[in-house]
Tab-separated table of C-alpha atoms and ligand atoms in Angstrom:
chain	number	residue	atom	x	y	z
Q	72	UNK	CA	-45.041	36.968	-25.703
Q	73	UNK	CA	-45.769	35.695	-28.868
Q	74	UNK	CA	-46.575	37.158	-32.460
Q	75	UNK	CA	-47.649	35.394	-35.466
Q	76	UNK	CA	-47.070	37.509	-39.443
Q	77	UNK	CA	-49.548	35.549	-41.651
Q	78	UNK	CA	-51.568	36.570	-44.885
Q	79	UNK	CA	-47.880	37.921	-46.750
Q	80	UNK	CA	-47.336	37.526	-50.447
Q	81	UNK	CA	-43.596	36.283	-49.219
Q	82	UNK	CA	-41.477	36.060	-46.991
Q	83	UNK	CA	-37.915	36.633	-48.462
Q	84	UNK	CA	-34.657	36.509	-46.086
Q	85	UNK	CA	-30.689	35.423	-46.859
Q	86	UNK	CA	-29.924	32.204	-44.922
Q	87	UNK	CA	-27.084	31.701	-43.045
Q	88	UNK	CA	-25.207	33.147	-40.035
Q	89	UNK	CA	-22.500	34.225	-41.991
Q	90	UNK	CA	-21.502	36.505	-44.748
Q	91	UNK	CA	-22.281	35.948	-48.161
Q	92	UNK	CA	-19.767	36.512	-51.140
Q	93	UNK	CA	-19.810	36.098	-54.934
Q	94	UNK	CA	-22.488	34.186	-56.650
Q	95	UNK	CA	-23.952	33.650	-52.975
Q	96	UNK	CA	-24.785	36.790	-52.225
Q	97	UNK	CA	-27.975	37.073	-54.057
Q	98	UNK	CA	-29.188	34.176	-53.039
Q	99	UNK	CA	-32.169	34.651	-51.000
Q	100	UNK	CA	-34.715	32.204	-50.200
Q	101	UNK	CA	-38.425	33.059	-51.119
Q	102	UNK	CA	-41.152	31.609	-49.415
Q	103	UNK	CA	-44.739	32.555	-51.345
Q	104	UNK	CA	-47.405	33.475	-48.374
Q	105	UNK	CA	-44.986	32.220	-45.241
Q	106	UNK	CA	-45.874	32.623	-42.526
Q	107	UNK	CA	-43.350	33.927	-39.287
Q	108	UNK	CA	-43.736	33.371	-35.861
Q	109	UNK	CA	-41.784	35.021	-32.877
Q	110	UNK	CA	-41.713	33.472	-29.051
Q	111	UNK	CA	-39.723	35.620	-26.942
Q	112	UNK	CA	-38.221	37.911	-28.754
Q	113	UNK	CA	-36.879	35.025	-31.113
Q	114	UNK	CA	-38.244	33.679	-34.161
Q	115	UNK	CA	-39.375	30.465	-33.532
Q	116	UNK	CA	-40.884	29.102	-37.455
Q	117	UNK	CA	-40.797	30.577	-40.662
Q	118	UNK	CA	-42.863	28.551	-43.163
Q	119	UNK	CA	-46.367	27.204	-44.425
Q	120	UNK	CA	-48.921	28.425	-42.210
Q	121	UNK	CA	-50.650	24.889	-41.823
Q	122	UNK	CA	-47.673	23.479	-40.528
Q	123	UNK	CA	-47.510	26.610	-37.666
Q	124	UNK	CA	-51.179	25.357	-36.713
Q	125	UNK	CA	-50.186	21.420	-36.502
Q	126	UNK	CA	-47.117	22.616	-34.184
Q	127	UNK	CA	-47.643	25.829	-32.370
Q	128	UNK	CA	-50.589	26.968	-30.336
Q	129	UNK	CA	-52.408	30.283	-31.030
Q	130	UNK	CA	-50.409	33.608	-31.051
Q	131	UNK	CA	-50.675	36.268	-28.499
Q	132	UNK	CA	-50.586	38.363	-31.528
Q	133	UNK	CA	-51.589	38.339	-34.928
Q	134	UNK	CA	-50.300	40.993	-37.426
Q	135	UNK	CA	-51.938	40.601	-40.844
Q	136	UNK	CA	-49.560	41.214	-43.731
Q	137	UNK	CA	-52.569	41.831	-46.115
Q	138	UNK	CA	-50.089	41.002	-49.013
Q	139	UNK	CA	-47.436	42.527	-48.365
Q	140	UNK	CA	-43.642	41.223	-48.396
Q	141	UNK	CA	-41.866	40.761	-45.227
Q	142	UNK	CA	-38.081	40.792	-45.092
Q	143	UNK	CA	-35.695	40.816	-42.630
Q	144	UNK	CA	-34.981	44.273	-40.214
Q	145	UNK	CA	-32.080	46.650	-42.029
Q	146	UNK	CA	-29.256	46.280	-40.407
Q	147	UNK	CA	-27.055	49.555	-40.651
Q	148	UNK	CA	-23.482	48.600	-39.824
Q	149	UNK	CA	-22.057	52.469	-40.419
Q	150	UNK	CA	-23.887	55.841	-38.520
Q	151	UNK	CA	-23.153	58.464	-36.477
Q	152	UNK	CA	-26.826	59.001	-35.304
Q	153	UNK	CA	-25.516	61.595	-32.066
Q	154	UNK	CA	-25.129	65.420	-33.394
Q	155	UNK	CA	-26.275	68.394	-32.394
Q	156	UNK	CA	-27.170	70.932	-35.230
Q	157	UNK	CA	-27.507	70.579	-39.172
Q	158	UNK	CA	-25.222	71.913	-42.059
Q	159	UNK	CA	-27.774	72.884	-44.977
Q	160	UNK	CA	-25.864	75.615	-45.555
Q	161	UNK	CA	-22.649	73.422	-46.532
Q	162	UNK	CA	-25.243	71.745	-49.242
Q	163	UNK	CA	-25.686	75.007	-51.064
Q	164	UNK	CA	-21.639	75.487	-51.060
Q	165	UNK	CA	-20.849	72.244	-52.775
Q	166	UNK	CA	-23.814	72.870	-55.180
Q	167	UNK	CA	-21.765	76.060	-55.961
Q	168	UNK	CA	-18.825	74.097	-56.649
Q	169	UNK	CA	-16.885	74.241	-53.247
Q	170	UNK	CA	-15.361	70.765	-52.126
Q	171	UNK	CA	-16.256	68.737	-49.104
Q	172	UNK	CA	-12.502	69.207	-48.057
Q	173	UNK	CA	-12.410	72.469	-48.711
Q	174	UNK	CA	-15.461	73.483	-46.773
Q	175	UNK	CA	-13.981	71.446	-43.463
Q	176	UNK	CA	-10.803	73.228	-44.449
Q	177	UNK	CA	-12.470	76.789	-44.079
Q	178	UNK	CA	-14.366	76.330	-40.718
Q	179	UNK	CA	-17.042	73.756	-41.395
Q	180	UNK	CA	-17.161	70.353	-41.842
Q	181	UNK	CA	-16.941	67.901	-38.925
Q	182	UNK	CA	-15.719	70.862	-36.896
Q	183	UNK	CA	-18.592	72.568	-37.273
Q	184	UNK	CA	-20.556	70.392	-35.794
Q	185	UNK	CA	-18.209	69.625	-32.958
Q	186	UNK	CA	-18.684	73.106	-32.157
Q	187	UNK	CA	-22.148	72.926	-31.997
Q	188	UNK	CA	-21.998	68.956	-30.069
Q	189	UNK	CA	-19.453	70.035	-27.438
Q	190	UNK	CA	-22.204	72.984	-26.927
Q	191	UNK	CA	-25.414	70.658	-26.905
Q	192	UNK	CA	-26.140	69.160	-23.104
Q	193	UNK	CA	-26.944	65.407	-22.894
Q	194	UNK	CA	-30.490	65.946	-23.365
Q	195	UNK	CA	-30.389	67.882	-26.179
Q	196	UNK	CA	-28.595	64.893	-27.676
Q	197	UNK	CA	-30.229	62.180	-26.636
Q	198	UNK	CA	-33.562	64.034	-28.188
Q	199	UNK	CA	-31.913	64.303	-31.450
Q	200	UNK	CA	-30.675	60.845	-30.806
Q	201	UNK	CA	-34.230	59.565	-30.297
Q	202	UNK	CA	-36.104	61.240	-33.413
Q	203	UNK	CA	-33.481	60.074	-35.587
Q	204	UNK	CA	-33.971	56.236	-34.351
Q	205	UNK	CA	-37.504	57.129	-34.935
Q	206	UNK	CA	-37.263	57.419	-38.485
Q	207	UNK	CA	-34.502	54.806	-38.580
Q	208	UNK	CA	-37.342	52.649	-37.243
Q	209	UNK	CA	-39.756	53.952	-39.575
Q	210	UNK	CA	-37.687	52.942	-42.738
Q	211	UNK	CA	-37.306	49.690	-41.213
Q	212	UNK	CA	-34.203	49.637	-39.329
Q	213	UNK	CA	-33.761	47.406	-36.348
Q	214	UNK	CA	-30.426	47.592	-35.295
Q	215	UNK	CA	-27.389	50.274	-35.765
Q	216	UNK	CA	-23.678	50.788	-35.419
Q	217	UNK	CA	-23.380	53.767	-33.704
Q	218	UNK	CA	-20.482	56.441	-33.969
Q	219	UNK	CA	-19.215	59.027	-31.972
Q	220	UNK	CA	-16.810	61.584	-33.043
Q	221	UNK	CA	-18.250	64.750	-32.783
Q	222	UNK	CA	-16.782	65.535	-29.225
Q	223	UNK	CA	-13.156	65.479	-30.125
Q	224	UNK	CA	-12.083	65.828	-26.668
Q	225	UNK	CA	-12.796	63.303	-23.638
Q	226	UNK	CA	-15.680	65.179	-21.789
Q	227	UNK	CA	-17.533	65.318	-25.213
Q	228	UNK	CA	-16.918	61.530	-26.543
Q	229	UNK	CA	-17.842	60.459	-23.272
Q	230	UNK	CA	-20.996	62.572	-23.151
Q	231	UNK	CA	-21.981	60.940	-26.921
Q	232	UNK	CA	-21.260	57.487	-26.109
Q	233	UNK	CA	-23.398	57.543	-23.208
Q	234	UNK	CA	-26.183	59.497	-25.066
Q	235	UNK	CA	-25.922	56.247	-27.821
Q	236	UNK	CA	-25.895	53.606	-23.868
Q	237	UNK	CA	-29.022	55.681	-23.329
Q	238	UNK	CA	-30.501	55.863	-26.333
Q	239	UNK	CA	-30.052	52.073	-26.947
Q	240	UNK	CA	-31.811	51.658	-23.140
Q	241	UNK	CA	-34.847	53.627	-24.061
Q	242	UNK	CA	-35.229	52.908	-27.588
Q	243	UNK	CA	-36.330	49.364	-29.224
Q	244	UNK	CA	-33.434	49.927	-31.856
Q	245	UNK	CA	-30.270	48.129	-30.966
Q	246	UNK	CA	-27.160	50.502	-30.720
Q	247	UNK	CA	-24.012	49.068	-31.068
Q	248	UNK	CA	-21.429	51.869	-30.155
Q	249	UNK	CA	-18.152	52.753	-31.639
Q	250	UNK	CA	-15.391	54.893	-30.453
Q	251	UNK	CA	-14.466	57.601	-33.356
Q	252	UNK	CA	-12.964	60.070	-31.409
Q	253	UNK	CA	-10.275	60.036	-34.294
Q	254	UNK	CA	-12.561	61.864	-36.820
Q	255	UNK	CA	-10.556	64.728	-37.428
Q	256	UNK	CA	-8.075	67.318	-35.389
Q	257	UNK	CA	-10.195	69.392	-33.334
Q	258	UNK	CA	-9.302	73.196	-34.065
Q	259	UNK	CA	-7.133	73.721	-30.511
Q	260	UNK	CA	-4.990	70.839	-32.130
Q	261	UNK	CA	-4.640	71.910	-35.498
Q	262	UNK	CA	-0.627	73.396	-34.968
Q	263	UNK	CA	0.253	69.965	-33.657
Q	264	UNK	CA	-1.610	67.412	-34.860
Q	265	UNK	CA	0.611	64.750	-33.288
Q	266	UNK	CA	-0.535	66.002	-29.640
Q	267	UNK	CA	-4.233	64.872	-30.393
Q	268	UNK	CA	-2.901	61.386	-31.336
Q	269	UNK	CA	-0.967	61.739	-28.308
Q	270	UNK	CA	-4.372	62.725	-26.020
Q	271	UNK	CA	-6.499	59.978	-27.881
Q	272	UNK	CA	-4.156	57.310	-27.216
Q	273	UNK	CA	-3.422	58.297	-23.969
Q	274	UNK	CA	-6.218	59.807	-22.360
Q	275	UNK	CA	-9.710	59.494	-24.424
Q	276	UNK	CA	-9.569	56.084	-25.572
Q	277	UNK	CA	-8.237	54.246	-21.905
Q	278	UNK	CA	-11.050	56.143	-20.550
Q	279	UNK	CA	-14.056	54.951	-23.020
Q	280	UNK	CA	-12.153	51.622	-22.229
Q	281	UNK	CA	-12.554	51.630	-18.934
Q	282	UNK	CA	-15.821	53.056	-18.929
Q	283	UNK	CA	-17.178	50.564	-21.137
Q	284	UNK	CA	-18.703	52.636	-23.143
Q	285	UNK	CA	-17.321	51.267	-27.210
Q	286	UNK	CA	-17.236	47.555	-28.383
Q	287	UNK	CA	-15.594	48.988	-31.857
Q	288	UNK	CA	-13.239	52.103	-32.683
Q	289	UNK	CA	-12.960	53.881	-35.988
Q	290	UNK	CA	-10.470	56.120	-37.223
Q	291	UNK	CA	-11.157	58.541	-40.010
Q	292	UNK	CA	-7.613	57.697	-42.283
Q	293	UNK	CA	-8.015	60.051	-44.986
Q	294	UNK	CA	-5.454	62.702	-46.704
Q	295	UNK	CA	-5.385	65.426	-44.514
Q	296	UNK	CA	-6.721	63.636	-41.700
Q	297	UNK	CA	-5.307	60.804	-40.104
Q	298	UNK	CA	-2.474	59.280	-42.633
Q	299	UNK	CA	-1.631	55.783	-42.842
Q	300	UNK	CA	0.840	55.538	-40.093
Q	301	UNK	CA	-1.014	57.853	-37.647
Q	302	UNK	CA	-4.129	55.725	-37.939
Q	303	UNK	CA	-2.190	52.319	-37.250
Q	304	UNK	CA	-0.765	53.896	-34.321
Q	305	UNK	CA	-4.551	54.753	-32.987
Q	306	UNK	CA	-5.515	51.556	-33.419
Q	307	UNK	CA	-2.695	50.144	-31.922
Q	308	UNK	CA	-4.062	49.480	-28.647
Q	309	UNK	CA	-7.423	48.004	-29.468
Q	310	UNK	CA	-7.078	44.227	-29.056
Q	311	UNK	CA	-6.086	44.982	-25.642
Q	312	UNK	CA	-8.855	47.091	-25.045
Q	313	UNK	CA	-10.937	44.140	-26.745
Q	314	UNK	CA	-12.023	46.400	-29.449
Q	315	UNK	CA	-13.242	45.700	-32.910
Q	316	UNK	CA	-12.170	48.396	-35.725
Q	317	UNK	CA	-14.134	49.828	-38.536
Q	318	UNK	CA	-12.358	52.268	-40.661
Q	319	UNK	CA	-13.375	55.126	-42.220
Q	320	UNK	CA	-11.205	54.212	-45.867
Q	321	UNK	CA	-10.265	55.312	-49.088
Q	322	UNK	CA	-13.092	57.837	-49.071
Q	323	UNK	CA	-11.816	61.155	-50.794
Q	324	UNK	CA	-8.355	59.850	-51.969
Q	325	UNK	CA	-6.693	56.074	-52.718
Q	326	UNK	CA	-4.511	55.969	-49.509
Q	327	UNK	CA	-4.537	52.237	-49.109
Q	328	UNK	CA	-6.594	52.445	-45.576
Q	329	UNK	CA	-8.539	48.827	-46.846
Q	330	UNK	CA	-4.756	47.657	-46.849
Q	331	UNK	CA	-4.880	48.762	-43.612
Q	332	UNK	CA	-7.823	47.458	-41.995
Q	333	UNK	CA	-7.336	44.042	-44.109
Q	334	UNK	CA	-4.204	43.885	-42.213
Q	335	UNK	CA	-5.225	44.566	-38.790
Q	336	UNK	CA	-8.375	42.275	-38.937
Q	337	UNK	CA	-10.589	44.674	-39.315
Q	338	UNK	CA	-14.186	43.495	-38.812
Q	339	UNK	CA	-14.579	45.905	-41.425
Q	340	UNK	CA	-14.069	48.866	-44.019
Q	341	UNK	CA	-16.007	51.596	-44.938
Q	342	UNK	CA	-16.520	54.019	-48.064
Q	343	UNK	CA	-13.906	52.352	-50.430
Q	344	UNK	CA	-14.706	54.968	-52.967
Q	345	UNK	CA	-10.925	55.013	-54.046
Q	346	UNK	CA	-10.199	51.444	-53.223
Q	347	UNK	CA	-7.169	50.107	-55.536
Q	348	UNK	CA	-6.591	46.648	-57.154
Q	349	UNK	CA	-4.836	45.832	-54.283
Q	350	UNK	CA	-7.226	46.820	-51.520
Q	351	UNK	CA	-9.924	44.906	-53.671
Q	352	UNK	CA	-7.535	41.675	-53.775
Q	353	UNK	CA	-6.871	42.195	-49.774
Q	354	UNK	CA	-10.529	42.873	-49.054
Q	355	UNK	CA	-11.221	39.444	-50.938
Q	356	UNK	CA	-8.723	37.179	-49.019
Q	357	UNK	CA	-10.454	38.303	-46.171
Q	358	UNK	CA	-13.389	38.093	-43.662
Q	359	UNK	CA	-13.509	42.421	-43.474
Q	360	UNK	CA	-16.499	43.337	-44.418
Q	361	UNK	CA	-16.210	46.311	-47.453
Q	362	UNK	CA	-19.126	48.628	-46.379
Q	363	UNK	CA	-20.232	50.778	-48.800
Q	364	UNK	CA	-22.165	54.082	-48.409
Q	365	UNK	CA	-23.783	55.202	-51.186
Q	366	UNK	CA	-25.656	57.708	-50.073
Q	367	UNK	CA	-22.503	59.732	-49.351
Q	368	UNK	CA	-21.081	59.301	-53.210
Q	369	UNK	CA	-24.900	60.645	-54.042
Q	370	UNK	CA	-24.914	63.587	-51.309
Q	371	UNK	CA	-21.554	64.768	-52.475
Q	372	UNK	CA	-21.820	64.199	-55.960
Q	373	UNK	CA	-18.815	61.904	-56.145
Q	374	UNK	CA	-17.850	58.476	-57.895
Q	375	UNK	CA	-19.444	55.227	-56.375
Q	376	UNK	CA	-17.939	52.390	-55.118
Q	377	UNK	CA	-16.594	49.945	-57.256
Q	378	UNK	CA	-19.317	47.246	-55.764
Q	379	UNK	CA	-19.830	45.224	-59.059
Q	380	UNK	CA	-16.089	44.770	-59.244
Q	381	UNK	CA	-15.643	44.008	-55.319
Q	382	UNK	CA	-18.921	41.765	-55.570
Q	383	UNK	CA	-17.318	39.723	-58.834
Q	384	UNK	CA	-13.840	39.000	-57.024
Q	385	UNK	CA	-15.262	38.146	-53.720
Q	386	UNK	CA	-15.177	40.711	-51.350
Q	387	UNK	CA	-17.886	40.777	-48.420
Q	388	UNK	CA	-20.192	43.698	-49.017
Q	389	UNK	CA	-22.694	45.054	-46.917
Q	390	UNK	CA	-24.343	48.889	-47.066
Q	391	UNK	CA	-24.901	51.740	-44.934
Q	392	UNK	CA	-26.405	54.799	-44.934
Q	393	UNK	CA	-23.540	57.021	-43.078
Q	394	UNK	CA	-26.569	58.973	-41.391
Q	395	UNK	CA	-24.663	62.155	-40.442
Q	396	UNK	CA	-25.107	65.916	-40.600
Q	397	UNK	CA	-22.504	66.846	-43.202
Q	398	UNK	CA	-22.277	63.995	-46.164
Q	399	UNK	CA	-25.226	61.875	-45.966
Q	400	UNK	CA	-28.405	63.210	-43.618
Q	401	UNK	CA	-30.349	60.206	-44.106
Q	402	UNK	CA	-31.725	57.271	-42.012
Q	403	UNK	CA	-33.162	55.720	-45.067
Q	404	UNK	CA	-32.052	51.891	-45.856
Q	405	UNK	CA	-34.577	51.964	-48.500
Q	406	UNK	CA	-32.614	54.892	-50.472
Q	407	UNK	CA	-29.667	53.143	-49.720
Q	408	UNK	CA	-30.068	49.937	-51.706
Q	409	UNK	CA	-31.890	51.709	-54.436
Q	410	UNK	CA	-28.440	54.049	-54.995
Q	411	UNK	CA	-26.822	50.390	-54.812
Q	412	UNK	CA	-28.916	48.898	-57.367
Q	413	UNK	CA	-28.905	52.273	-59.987
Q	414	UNK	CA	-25.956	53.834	-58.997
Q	415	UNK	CA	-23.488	50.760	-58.273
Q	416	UNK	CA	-25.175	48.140	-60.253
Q	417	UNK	CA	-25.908	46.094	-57.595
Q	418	UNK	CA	-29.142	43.075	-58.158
Q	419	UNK	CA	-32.149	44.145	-55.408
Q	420	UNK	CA	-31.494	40.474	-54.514
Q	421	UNK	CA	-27.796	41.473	-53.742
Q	422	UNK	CA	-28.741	44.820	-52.034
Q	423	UNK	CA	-31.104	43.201	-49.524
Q	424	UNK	CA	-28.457	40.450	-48.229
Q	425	UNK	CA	-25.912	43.474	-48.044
Q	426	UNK	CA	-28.299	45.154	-46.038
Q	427	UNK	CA	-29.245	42.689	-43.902
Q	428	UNK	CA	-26.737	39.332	-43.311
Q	429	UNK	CA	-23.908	40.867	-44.668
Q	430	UNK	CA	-24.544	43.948	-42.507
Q	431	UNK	CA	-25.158	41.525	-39.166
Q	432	UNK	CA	-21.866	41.005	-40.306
Q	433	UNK	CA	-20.057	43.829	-40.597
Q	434	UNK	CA	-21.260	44.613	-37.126
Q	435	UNK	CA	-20.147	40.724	-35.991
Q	436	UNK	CA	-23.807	39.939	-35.400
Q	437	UNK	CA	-24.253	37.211	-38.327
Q	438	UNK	CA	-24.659	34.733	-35.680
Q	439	UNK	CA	-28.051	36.251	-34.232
Q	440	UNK	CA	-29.072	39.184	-37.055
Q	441	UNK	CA	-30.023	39.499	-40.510
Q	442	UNK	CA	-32.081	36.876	-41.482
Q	443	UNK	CA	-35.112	35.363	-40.430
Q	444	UNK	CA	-34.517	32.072	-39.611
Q	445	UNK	CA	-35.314	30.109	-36.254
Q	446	UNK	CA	-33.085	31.514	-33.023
Q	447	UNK	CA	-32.452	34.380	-34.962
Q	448	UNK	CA	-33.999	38.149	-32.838
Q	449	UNK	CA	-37.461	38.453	-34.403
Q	450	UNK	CA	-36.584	41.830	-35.982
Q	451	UNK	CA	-38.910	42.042	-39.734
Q	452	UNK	CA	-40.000	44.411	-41.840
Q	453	UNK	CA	-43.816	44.160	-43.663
Q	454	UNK	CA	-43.750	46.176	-47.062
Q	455	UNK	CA	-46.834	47.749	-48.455
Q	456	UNK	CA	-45.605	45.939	-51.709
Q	457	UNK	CA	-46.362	42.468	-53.253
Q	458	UNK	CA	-42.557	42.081	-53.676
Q	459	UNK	CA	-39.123	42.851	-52.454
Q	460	UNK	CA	-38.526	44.432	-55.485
Q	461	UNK	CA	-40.184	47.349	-54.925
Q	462	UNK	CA	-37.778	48.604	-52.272
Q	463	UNK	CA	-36.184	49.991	-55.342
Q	464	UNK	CA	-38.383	49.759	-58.223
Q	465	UNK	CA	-41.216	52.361	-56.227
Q	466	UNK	CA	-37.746	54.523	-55.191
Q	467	UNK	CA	-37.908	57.718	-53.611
Q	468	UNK	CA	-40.784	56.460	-50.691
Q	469	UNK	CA	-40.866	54.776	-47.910
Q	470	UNK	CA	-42.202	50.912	-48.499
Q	471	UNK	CA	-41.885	50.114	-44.938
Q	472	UNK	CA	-45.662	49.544	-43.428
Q	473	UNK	CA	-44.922	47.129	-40.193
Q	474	UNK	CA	-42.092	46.601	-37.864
Q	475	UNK	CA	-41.372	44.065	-35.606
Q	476	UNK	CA	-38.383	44.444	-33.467
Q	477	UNK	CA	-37.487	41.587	-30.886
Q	478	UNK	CA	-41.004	40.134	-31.481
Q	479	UNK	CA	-42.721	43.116	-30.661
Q	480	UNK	CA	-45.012	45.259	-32.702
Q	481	UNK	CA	-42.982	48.489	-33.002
Q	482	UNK	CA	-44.412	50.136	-36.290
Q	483	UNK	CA	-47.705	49.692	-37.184
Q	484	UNK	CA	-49.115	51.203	-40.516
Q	485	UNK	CA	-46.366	53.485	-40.795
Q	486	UNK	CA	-47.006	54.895	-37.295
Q	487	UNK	CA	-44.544	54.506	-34.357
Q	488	UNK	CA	-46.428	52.099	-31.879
Q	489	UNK	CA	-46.432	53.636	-28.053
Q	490	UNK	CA	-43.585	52.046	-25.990
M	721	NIG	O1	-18.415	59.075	-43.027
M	721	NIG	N1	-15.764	60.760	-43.520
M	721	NIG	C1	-15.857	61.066	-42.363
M	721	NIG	N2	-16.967	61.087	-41.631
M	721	NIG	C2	-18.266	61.209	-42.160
M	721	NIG	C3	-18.630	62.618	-42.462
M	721	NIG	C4	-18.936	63.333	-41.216
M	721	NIG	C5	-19.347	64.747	-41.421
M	721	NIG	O2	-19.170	65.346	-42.491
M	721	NIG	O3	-19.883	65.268	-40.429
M	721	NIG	C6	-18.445	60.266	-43.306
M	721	NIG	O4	-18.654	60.663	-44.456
M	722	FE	FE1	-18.919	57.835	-41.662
């Protein structure tokens, strides 16, 4: 099978198949009416469409830009995409001037909607799984780290993490699944919070092991939650278990979880909203990848990252969305690197390699995501926009008018194509 993009205004994509720091990370290469051509699933050429004529023969396919941009597919390196009902409600709280903590302290929060996951059957998640990947794919996603963490208990992380093995089956997004059954003590637990550690190191996370069911685990190490030493005991076991880590740190409070991760090889860390001097300087004599989700300092009305600052001293950054139910219900990349550009003071140039190459990245996919270069998956994105710029300049909409995921049409004119 094999699809030809011609007739774009450019075709703009990081190179490289590895992260991008400093000065380097807005540099993008921009190719005026490219051309890109997938064989396979692969892209096979990327450049003046004369030379694809001299080389290749005619496409199966031809999908006709009409002017538009086409860019890599979003990467998003940080969601928990499986959850069964919705916390509006908590929304209207915070507007009212209740805290995010203090809501989970009171009954809602994550364990609200572990009440209502452990309740949902697999197909009830795996639906919600699906129409959320649908509008990940609309806003031009093409690949996702995937979270559980909602089950809290072994019946219920196993039942998400195969809901995200059969979600990934049936759906052209990529899933790659993490184990977060460390995002907070479930309310049976709450007198002895050392007896959950006790179950997830003993019982849930051997079991997902065994099962095969994470490549990553994540622990949520936040005041109140997991503390410093309790999360470095969860993640004690995961080389053995040939597990990556992300960590959920320094999100509400500076407890020195990027120390943490930085430390323990993290492939990356996540939030950083309260990173110190110190985490920045770890972060930057490092190969962790600082995600940053910006869409959860704009959904709770909090400080942003310090990106500028962790982009000036070095640090890897990539971007998320967080997609979750309590603190930031969006699938939107597009959103996401428009908070980064006017609410972190990131370039669009920098946004797009976080998104993309630095994302692959923080997922450990550099080598094969995030850019469109020959080899790479064919996974692109046609705006309805002359330039990349307008994923942020024309905020608040959706630019994303094609999708191509693994060489195959997936979106077409901002309707889901028929599998
Ligand atoms: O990344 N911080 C912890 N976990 C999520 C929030 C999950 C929820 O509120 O349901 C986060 O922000
Ligand atoms: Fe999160």
């Amino acid at each position: 099978m094999s699809l030809l993009v011609r007739n774009s205004s450019q075709v703009v994509t990081p190179i490289g198949r590895a992260a991008r720091r400093g000065q380097a990370l807005a540099e993008l290469e921009v190719l005026e009416g490219a051309v890109v051509r997938c064989d396979h699933g692969r892209i096979s050429f990327v450049g003046e469409e004369a030379e694809h004529g001299r080389r290749f023969d005619e496409p199966e396919v031809v999908l006709d830009a009409e002017g538009g941009c086409v860019i890599p597919g979003f990467v998003d390196p940080h969601t928990h995409p499986v959850a069964a009902g919705a916390r509006e409600a908590e929304l209207n709280r915070r507007l009212g001037g209740e805290t995010y903590m203090e809501i989970a302290r009171s009954g809602g929060g994550i364990n609200a909607t572990v009440r209502a996951t452990r309740a949902a059957t697999f197909d009830q998640l795996l639906q919600g799984a699906l129409r959320r990947l649908d509008t990940f794919l609309l806003h031009g996603t093409t690949s996702i780290e995937a979270k559980s963490g909602y089950g809290l208990d072994l019946e219920t992380e196993v039942r998400m993490l195969e809901v995200i093995r059969e979600a990934d089956r049936r759906h052209p997004i990529d899933l790659f699944p993490t184990c977060l059954a460390a995002h907070e003590v479930p309310p049976e637990h709450r007198d002895d919070p050392e007896r959950f550690i006790g179950l997830v190191n003993d019982e849930i996370h051997p079991e997902i092991a065994r099962r095969g069911l994470a490549e990553a685990v994540d622990v949520f190490c936040e005041q109140g939650v997991f503390d410093l030493d309790q999360t470095r005991r969860l993640l004690a076991g995961s080389d053995g278990r040939g597990w990556r880590i992300h960590l959920h740190a320094d999100e509400l409070t500076p407890l020195g979880g990027t120390e943490l991760a930085v430390e323990l090889g993290a492939l990356s860390a996540d939030h950083l909203v309260y990173v110190t001097e110190a985490g920045i300087d770890a972060l930057a004599g490092s190969d962790t990848v600082a995600v940053l989700l910006p869409g959860t300092s704009f959904f709770l009305r909090s400080s942003f990252a310090p990106a500028r600052r962790m982009v000036e001293r070095g640090c890897v950054v990539a971007l998320a969305t967080d997609c979750n139910p309590g603190s930031s219900p969006t699938e939107s990349m597009p959103m996401i690197l428009a908070l980064a550009c006017l609410s972190m003071g990131l370039t669009v140039a920098e946004a797009l390699v976080a998104a993309t190459l630095n994302a692959a990245a923080a997922v450990g996919r550099a080598d094969e995501l995030g850019s469109l270069e020959p080899g790479k998956r064919g996974d692109l994105v046609v705006l309805d926009a002359p330039s990349f710029h307008h994923l942020v300049y024309h905020f608040g909409v959706n630019p994303v008018r094609h999708v191509v995921k693994d060489g195959r049409l997936v979106v077409r004119d901002r309707l889901l194509c028929p599998a």
